[in-house]
Coordinates of C-alpha atoms and ligand atoms in Angstrom, one line a residue:
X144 CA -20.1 -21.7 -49.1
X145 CA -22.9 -19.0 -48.5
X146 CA -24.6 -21.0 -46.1
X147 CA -21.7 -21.9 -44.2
X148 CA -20.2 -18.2 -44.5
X149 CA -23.4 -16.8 -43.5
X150 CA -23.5 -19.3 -40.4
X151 CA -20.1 -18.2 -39.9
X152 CA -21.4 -14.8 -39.8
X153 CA -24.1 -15.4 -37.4
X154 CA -22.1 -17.7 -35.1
X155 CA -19.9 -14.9 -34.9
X156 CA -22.4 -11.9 -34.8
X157 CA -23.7 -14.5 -31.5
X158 CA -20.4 -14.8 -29.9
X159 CA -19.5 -11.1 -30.0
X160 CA -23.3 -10.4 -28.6
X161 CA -22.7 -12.8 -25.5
X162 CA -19.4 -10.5 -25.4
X163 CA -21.1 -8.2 -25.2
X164 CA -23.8 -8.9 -22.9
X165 CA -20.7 -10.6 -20.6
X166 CA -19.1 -7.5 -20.6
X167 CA -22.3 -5.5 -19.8
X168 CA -22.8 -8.0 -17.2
X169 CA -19.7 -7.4 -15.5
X170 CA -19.6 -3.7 -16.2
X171 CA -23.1 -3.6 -14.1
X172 CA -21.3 -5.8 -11.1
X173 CA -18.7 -4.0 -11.2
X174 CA -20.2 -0.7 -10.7
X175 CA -22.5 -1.9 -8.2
X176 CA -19.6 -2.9 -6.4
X177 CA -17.6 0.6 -6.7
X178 CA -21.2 2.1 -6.0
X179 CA -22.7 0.1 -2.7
X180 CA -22.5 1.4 0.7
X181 CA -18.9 1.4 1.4
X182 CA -17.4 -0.7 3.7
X183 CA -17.1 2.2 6.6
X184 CA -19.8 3.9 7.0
X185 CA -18.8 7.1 8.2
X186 CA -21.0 7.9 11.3
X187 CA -21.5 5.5 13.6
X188 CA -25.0 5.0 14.6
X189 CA -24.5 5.2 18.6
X190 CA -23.5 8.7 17.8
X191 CA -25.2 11.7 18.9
X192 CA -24.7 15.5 17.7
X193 CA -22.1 17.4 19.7
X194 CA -25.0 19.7 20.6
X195 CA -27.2 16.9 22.0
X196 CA -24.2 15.1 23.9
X197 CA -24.2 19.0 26.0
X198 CA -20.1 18.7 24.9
X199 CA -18.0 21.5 25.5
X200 CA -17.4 23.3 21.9
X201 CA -14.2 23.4 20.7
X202 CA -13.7 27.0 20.3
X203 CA -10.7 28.8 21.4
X204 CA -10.4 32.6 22.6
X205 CA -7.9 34.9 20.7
X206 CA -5.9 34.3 23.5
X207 CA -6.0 31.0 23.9
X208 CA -5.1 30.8 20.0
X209 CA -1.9 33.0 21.1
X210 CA -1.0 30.9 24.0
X211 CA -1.0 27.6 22.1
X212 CA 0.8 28.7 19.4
X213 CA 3.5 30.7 21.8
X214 CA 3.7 27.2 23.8
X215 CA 4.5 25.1 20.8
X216 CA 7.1 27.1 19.6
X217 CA 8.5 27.4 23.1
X218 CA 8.8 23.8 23.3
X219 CA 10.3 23.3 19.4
X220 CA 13.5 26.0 21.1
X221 CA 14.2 22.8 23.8
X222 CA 16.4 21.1 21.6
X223 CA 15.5 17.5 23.0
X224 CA 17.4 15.6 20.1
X225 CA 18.6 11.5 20.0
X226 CA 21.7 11.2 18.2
X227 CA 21.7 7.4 19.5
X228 CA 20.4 5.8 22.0
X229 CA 23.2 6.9 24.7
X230 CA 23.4 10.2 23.5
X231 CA 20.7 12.5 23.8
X232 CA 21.0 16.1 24.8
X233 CA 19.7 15.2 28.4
X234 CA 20.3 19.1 29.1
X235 CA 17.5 19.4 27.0
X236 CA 15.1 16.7 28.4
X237 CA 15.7 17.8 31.6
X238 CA 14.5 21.3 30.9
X239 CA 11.4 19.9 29.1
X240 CA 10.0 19.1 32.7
X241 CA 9.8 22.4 34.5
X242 CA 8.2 23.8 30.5
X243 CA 5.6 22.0 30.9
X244 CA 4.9 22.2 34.5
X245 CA 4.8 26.3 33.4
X246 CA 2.8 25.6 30.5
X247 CA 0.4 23.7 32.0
X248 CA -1.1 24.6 35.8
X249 CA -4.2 22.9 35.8
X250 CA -3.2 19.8 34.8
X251 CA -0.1 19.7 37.1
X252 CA -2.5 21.4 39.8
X253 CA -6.2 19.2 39.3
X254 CA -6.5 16.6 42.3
X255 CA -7.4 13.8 39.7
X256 CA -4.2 14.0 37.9
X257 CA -1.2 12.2 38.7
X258 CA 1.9 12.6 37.1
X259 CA 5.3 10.4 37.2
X260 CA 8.4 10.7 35.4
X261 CA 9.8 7.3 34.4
X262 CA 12.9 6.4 33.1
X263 CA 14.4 10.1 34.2
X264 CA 12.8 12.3 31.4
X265 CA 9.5 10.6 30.7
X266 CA 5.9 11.4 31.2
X267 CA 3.2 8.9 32.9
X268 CA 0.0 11.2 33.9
X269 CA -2.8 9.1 34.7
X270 CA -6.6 11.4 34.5
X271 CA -8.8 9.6 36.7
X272 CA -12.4 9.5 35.9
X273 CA -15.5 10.1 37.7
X274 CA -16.4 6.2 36.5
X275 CA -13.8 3.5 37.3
X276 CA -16.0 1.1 35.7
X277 CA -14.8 2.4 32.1
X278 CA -12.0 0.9 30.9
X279 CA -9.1 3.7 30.5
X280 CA -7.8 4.3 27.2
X281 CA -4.5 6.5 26.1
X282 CA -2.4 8.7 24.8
X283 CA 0.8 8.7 23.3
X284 CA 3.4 10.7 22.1
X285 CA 7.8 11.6 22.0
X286 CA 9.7 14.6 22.9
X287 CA 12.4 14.0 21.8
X288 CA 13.1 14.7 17.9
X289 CA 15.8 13.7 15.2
X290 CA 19.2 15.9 15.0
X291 CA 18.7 18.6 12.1
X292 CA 21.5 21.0 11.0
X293 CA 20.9 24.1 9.9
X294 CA 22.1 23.7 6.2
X295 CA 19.3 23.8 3.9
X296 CA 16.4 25.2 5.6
X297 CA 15.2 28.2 4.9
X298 CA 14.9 29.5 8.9
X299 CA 18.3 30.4 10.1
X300 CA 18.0 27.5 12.7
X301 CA 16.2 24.7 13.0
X302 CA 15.2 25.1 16.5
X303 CA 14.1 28.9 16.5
X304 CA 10.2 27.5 15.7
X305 CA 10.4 30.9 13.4
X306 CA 6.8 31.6 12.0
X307 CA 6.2 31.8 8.1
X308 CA 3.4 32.7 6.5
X309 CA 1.7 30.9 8.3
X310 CA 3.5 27.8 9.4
X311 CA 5.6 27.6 12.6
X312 CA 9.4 25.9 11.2
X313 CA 11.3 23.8 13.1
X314 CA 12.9 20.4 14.2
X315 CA 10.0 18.6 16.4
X316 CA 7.0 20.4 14.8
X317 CA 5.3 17.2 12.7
X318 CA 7.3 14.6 14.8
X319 CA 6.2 15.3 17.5
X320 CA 6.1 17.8 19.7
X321 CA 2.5 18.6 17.9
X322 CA 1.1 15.9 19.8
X323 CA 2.9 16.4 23.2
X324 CA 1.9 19.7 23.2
X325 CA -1.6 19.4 22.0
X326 CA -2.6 16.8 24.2
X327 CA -1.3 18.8 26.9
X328 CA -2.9 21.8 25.8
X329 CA -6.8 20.2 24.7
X330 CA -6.8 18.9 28.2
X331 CA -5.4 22.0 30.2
X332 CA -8.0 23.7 28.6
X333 CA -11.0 21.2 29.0
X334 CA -9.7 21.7 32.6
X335 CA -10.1 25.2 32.8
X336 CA -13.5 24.9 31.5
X337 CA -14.4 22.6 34.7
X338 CA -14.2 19.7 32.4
X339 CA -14.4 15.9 34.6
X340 CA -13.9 13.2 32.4
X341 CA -15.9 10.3 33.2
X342 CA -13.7 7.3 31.7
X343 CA -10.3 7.4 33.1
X344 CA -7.1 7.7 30.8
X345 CA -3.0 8.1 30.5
X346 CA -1.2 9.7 28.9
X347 CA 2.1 8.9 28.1
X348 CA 5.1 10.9 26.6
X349 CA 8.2 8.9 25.5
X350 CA 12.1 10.4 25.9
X351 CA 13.5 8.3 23.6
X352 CA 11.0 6.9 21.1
X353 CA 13.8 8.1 17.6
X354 CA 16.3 5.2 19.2
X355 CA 14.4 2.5 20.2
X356 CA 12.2 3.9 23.3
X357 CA 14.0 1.2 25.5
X358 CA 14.1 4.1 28.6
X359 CA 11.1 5.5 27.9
X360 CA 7.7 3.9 26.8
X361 CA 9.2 0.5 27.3
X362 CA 9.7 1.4 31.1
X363 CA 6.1 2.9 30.7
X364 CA 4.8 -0.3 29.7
X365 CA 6.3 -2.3 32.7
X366 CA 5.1 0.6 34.9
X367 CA 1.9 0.1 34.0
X368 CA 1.9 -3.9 33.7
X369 CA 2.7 -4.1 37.1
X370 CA -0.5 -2.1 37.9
X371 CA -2.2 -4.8 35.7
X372 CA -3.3 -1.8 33.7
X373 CA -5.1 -3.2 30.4
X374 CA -6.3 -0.2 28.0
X375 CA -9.5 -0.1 25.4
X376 CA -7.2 1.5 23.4
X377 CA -4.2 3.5 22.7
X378 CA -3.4 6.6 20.2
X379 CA 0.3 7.4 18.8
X380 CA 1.4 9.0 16.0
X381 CA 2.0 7.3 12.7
X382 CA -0.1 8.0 9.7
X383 CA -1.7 11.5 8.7
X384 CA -4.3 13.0 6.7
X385 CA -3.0 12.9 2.9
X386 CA -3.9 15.2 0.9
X387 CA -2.8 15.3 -2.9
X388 CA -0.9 12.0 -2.3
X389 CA -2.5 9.7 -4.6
X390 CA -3.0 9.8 -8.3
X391 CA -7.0 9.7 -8.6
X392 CA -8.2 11.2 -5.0
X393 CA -9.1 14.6 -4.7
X394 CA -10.2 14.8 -1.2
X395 CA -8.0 14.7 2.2
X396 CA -8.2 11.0 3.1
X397 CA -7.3 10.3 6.8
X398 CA -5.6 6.6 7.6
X399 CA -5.2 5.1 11.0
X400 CA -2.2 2.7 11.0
X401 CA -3.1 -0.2 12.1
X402 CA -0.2 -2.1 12.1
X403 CA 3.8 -1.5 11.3
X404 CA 6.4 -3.7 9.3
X405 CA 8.5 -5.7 10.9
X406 CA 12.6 -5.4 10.0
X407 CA 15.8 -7.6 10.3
X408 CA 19.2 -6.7 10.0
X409 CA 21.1 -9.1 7.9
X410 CA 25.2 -8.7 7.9
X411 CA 26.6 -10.6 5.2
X412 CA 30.4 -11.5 5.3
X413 CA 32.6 -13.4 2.7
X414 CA 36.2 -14.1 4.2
X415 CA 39.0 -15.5 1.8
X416 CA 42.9 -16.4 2.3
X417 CA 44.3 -12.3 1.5
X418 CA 46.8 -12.0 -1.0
X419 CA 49.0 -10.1 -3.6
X420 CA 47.1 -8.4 -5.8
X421 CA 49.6 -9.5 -8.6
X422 CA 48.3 -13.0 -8.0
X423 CA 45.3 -12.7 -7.7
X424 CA 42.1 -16.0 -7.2
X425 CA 39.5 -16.2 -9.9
X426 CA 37.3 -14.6 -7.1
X427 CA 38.0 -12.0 -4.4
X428 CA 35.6 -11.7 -1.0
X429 CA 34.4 -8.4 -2.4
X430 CA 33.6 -9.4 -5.6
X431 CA 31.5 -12.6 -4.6
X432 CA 29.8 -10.5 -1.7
X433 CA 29.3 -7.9 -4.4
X434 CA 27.3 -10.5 -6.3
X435 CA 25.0 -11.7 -3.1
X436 CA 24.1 -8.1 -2.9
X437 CA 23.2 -7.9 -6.3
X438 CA 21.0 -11.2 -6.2
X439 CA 18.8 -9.4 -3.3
X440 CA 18.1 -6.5 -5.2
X441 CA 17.4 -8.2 -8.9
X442 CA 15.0 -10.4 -6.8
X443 CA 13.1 -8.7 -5.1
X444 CA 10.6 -10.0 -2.1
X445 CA 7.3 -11.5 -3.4
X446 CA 5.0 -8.9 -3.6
X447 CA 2.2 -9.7 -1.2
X448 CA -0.7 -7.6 -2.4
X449 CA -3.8 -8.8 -0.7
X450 CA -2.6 -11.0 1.9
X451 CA -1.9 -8.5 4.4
X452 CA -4.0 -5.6 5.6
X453 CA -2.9 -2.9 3.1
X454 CA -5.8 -4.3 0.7
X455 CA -8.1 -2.5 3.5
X456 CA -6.8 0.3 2.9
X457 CA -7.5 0.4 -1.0
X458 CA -10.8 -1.0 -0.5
X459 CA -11.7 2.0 2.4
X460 CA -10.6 4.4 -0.5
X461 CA -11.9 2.8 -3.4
X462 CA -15.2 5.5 -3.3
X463 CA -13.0 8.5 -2.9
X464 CA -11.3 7.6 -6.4
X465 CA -11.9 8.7 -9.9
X466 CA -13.1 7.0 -12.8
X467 CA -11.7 4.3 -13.7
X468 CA -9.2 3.8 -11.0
X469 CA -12.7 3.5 -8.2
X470 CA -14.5 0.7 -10.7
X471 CA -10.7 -1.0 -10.6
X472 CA -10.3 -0.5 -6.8
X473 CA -14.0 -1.8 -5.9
X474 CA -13.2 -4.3 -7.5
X475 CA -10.0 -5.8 -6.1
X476 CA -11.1 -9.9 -6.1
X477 CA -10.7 -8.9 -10.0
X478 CA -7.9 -6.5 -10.8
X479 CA -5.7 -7.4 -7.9
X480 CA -2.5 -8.6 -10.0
X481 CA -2.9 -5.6 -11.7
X482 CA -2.9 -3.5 -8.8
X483 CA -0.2 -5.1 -7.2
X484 CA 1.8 -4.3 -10.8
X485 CA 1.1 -0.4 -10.5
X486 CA 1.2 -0.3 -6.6
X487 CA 5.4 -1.8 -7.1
X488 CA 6.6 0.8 -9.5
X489 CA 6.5 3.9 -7.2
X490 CA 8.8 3.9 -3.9
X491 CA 6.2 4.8 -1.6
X492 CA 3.6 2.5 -2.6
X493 CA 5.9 -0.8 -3.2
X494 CA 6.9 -0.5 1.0
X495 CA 3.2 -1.1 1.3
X496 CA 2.9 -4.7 -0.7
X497 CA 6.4 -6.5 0.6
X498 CA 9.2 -6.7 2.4
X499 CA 11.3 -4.1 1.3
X500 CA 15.5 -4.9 1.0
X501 CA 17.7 -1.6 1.1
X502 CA 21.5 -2.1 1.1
X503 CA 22.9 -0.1 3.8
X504 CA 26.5 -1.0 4.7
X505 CA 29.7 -2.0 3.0
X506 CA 32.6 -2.5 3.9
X507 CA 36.0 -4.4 2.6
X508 CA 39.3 -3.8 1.5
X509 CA 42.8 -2.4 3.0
X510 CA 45.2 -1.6 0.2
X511 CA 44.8 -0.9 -3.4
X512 CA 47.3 -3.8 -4.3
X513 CA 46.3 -6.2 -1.2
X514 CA 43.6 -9.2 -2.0
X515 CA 40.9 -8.2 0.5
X516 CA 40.4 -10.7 3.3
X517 CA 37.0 -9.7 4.3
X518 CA 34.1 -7.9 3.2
X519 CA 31.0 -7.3 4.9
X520 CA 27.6 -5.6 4.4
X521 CA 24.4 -4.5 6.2
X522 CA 21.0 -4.8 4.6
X523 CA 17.6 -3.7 6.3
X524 CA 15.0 -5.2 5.3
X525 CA 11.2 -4.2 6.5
X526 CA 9.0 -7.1 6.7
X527 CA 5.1 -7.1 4.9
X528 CA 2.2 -8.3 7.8
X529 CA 1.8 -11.2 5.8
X530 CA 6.2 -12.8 6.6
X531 CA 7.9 -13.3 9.2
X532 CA 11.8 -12.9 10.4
X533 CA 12.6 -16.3 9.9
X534 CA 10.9 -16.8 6.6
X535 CA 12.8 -13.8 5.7
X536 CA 15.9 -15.1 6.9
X537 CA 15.1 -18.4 4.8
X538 CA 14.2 -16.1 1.3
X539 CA 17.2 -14.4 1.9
X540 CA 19.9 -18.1 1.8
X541 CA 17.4 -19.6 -1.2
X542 CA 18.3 -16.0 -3.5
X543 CA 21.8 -16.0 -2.7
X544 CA 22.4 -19.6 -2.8
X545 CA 26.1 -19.1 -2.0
X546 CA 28.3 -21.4 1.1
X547 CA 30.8 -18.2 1.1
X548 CA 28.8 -15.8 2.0
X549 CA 27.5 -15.9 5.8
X550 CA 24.3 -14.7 7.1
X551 CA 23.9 -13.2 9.9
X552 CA 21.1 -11.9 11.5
X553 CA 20.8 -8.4 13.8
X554 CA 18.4 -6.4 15.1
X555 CA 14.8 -8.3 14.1
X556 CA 11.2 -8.7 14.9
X557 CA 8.0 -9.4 13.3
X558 CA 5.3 -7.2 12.0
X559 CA 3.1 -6.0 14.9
X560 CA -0.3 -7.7 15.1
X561 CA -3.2 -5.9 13.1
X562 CA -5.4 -3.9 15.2
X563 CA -9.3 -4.2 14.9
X564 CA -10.9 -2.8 12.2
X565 CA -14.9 -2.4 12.4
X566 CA -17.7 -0.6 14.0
X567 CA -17.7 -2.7 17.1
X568 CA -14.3 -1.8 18.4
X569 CA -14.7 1.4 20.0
X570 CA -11.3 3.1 20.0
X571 CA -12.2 3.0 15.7
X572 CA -15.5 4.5 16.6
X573 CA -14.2 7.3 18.7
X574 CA -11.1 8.1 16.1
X575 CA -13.9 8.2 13.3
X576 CA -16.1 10.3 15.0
X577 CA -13.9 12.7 16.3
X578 CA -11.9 13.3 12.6
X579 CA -15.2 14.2 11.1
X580 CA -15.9 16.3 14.3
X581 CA -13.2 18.4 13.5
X582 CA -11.9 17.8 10.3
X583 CA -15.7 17.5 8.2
X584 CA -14.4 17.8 4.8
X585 CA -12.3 14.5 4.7
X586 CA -13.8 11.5 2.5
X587 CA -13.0 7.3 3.5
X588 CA -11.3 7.4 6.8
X589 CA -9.4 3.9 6.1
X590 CA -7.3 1.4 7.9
X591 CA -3.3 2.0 7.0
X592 CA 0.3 0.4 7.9
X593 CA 2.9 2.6 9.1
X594 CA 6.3 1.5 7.4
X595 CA 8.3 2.5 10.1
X596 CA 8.0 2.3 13.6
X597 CA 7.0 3.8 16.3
X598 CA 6.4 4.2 20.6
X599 CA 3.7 1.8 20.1
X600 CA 5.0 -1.1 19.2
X601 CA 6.2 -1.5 22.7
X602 CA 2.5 -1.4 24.3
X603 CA 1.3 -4.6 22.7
X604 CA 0.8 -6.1 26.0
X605 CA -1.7 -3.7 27.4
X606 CA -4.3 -3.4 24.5
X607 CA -5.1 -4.8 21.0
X608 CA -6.5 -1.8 19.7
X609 CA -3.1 0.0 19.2
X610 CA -4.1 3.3 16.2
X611 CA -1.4 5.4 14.9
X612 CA -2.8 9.3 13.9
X613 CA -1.1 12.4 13.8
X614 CA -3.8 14.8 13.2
X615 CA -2.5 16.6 10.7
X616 CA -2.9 17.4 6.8
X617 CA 0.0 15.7 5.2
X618 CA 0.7 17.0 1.6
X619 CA 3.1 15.7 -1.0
X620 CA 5.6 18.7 0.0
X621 CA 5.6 17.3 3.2
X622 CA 7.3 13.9 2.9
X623 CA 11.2 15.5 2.5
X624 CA 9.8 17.2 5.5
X625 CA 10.0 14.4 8.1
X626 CA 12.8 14.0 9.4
X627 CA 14.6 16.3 6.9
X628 CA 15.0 20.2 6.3
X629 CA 12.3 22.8 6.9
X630 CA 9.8 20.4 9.2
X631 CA 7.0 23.0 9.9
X632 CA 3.1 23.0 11.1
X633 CA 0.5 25.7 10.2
X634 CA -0.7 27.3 12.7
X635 CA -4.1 26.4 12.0
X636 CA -3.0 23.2 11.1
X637 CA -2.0 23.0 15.2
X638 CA -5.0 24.8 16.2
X639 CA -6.9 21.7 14.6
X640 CA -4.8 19.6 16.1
X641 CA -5.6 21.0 20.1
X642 CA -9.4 20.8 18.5
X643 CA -9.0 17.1 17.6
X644 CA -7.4 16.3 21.0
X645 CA -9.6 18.2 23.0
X646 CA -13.1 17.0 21.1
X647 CA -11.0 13.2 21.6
X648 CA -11.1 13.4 25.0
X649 CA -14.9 14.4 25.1
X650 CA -15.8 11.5 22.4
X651 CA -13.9 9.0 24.9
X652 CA -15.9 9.5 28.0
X653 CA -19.1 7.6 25.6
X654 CA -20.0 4.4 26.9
X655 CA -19.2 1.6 25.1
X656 CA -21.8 -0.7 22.6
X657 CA -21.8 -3.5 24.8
X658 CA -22.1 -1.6 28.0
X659 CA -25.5 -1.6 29.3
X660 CA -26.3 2.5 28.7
X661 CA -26.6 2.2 24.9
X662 CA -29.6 0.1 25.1
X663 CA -31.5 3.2 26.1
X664 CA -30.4 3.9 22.3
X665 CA -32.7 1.4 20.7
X666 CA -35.7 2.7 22.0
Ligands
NAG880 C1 21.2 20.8 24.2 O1 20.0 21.5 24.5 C2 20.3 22.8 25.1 C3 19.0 23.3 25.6 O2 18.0 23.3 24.5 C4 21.0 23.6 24.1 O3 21.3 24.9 24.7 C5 22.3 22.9 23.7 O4 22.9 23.6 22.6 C6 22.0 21.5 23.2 N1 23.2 20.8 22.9 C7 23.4 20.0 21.8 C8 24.7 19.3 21.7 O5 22.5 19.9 21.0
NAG881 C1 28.8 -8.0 11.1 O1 29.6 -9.2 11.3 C2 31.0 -9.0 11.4 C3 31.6 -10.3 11.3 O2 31.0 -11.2 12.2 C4 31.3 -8.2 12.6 O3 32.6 -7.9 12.7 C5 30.5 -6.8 12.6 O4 30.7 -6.1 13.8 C6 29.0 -7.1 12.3 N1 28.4 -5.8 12.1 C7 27.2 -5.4 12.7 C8 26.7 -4.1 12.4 O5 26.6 -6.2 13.5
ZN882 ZN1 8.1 10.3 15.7

């Protein structure tokens, strides 16, 4: 009994030692994991300092800093709002032309510059450069802005662009008249610095992008095919710099979308015989719709962690995080079920890892004593990268398994393609540099997805390198911002923002790796 108790003992001192030693193991590969080189290196090699490249610096006069300010708060006061997408305060976005003309002399005066208005109210300007051998890249951006009434906000009216402590309030000032106006504004005053650039680019402002952009950038597009027109890449809005927005990282992290969910519209009707209510079937249409409904939201979408290019994203930020969360995050091949677990349970962070089902619509019943004959609902889903409409479409007859209720499908398309991601693609390298030209601070610039959508998705045939950047720090008070009361910018914030645009435009005129220049480089 000793013997074998003491071999016990040892068999199971041995076991917990190779536990041990298993577990130091992993613990070592796991932190050389969270610890080598990450993926993105942040400065490109090809890169020189803004001093050696003779740019022009990014530093604005007092005045300058007046008149930028006094020109996007003039342009928030144009109330260019979509209520749908035939009705738009066209008063408005007729105005917006001759305010920008004003705002702007020497880029509606330089000889290089052409500008169009398509589809009635939008913007086409096309910078030629001194070098037509460099393919053009561009710019993107709306005017118009969401409706906002006054109730709740703590300016009088939304459309004053009344300053605060600070921040400049008003409908238009995150989405997006920041980026109309400071693209406008970093090139007028490149231009008035004597500034050429050498690769040629467009830029292109939208009328219509919060219903569709059907009259404005899709007409852009076309415009532009017809020229055969094909782009190196192209900048909208979509994602920010966060700051504060997720548990474990304490510095701003900037994220390029570089793709956006797909959605379909699915209208679900049940239609029975109507009736008295005194005699009434076993089932009514609203009660056996009310159950379809029900099936879609108790089973949820897969979640799709890892198979779609939000894993990227995590694995770009897994050095900003803190301990343990940037061992777990290195190490994704390992912990991804139980990422994907913790990544569901919050709002924000479940739209990221599958298609997402809201309930939007419903509609039935005529009478309080009347046996319904129809009843009908809308539900919106927003498709993960990884599905497609029509395996959406077939998800969606397998959960609710039901002959009664039709499905029919709306409004749909598929998630837009995924743009390059790596140091070879030079739109990436230009974003990168110029964020830490102008923004320093920031840690992982990472790849992101926007979950809406945006101008951009309509310019897939003219580039694959589509990025979606506001330049902007985004903070957790922001979110009930967008497209909801008291929308504001600091003014720094949109002094940053002319910076980033006008150091952009600089970056862009850099040759690209494969071009024949950079060899000089390796010498
Ligand atoms: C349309 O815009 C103009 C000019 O900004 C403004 O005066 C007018 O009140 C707006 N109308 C509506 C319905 O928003
Ligand atoms: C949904 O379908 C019903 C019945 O076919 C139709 O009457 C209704 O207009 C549709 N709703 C939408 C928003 O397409
Ligand atoms: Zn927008």
């Amino acid at each position: 009994m000793a013997a074998l108790s003491s071999r016990v003992r040892l068999s199971m001192w041995l076991f917990g030692l190779g536990l041990v030693a298993t577990g130091m193991g992993l613990v070592f590969v796991l932190l050389a994991r969270a610890y080598k080189t990450q993926p993105s290196a942040p400065v490109p090699r090809l890169w020189l300092s803004s001093e050696q490249r003779g740019r022009l610096q990014p530093t604005f006069t007092p005045e300058e800093r007046q008149e930028l300010k006094e020109l996007l708060r003039g342009s928030i006061r144009i109330q260019t709002v979509s209520f749908a997408p035939d009705d738009q305060n066209v008063t408005a976005l007729a105005e917006f032309e001759p305010y920008i003309r004003k705002a702007f002399p020497a880029v509606f005066s330089a000889a290089f510059i052409q500008h169009e208005v398509i589809g009635k109210y939008s913007h086409l300007f096309n910078i030629k450069g001194s070098n037509p051998q460099l393919q053009p890249y561009m710019l993107i951006a709306h005017i118009d802005v969401v409706p906002a009434s006054p109730e709740g906000w703590d300016i009088s009216d939304p459309f004053s662009a009344e300053e605060r402590n600070g921040f400049i309030y008003g409908r238009g000032t995150l989405d997006n008249k920041n980026s109309v106006m400071g693209i406008l504004q970093a090139l007028e005053f490149l231009l008035r610095r004597n500034y050429r650039p050498q690769r040629s680019f467009y830029i292109g402002l939208g009328h219509d992008e919060e219903v569709g952009g059907n009259n404005g950038a899709k007409m852009i597009v076309a415009e532009l095919e017809s020229r055969g027109v094909q782009l190196s890449f192209l900048l909208d809005e979509g994602s920010f710099i966060y700051e504060g927005l997720f548990p474990g990282i304490e510095k701003p992290v900037p994220l390029i979308a570089i793709t956006e969910k797909g959605a379909v519209t699915a209208n679900l009707t049940v239609k029975l015989a109507p009736g008295h209510s005194s005699v009434p079937p076993k089932r009514t249409s609203i009660g056996i719709l009310s159950e379809a409904l029900a099936k879609l939201e108790l089973n949820p979408m897969p979640n799709l962690f890892g198979q779609g290019p939000e894993i990227m994203m995590f694995e770009h930020l897994a050095p900003e995080f803190s301990f343990p969360l940037n061992i777990i995050m290195a190490n994704l091949w390992l912990f991804r079920p139980l990422v994907a677990r913790f990544l569901e349970r919050q709002p924000a962070t479940n739209a990221l890892v599958r298609t997402t089902t809201a309930i939007t619509l419903f509609h039935a019943g005529v009478k309080s004593n009347v046996i319904p004959p129809s009843a009908n609902a809308i539900v919106n889903f927003r498709i993960h990268s990884a599905q497609t409409v029509d395996q959406v479409l077939e998800i969606i007859d397998k959960t609710i398994d039901d002959k009664r209720v039709e499905v029919e499908r709306g409004d749909a398309f598929d998630p837009l393609p995924v743009s390059p991601w790596d140091d070879q693609t030079f739109g990436v390298q230009v974003l990168r540099q110029t964020i830490l030209d102008v923004f320093p601070d920031v840690g992982s610039i990472a790849p992101g997805i926007c979950v809406g959508n945006t101008d951009s998705r309509h310019y897939g045939s003219l580039t694959n390198a589509i990025y979606r950047f506001n330049p902007v720090i985004f903070g957790p008070s922001d979110l009930p911002r967008f497209h909801g009361v008291n929308e504001r910018i600091s003014i720094e914030g949109y002094e940053r923002q002319v910076k980033f645009h006008f150091q952009l435009i600089q970056n862009s005129d850099f040759q690209e790796p494969s071009e024949p220049h950079n060899n000089l480089h390796e010498l």
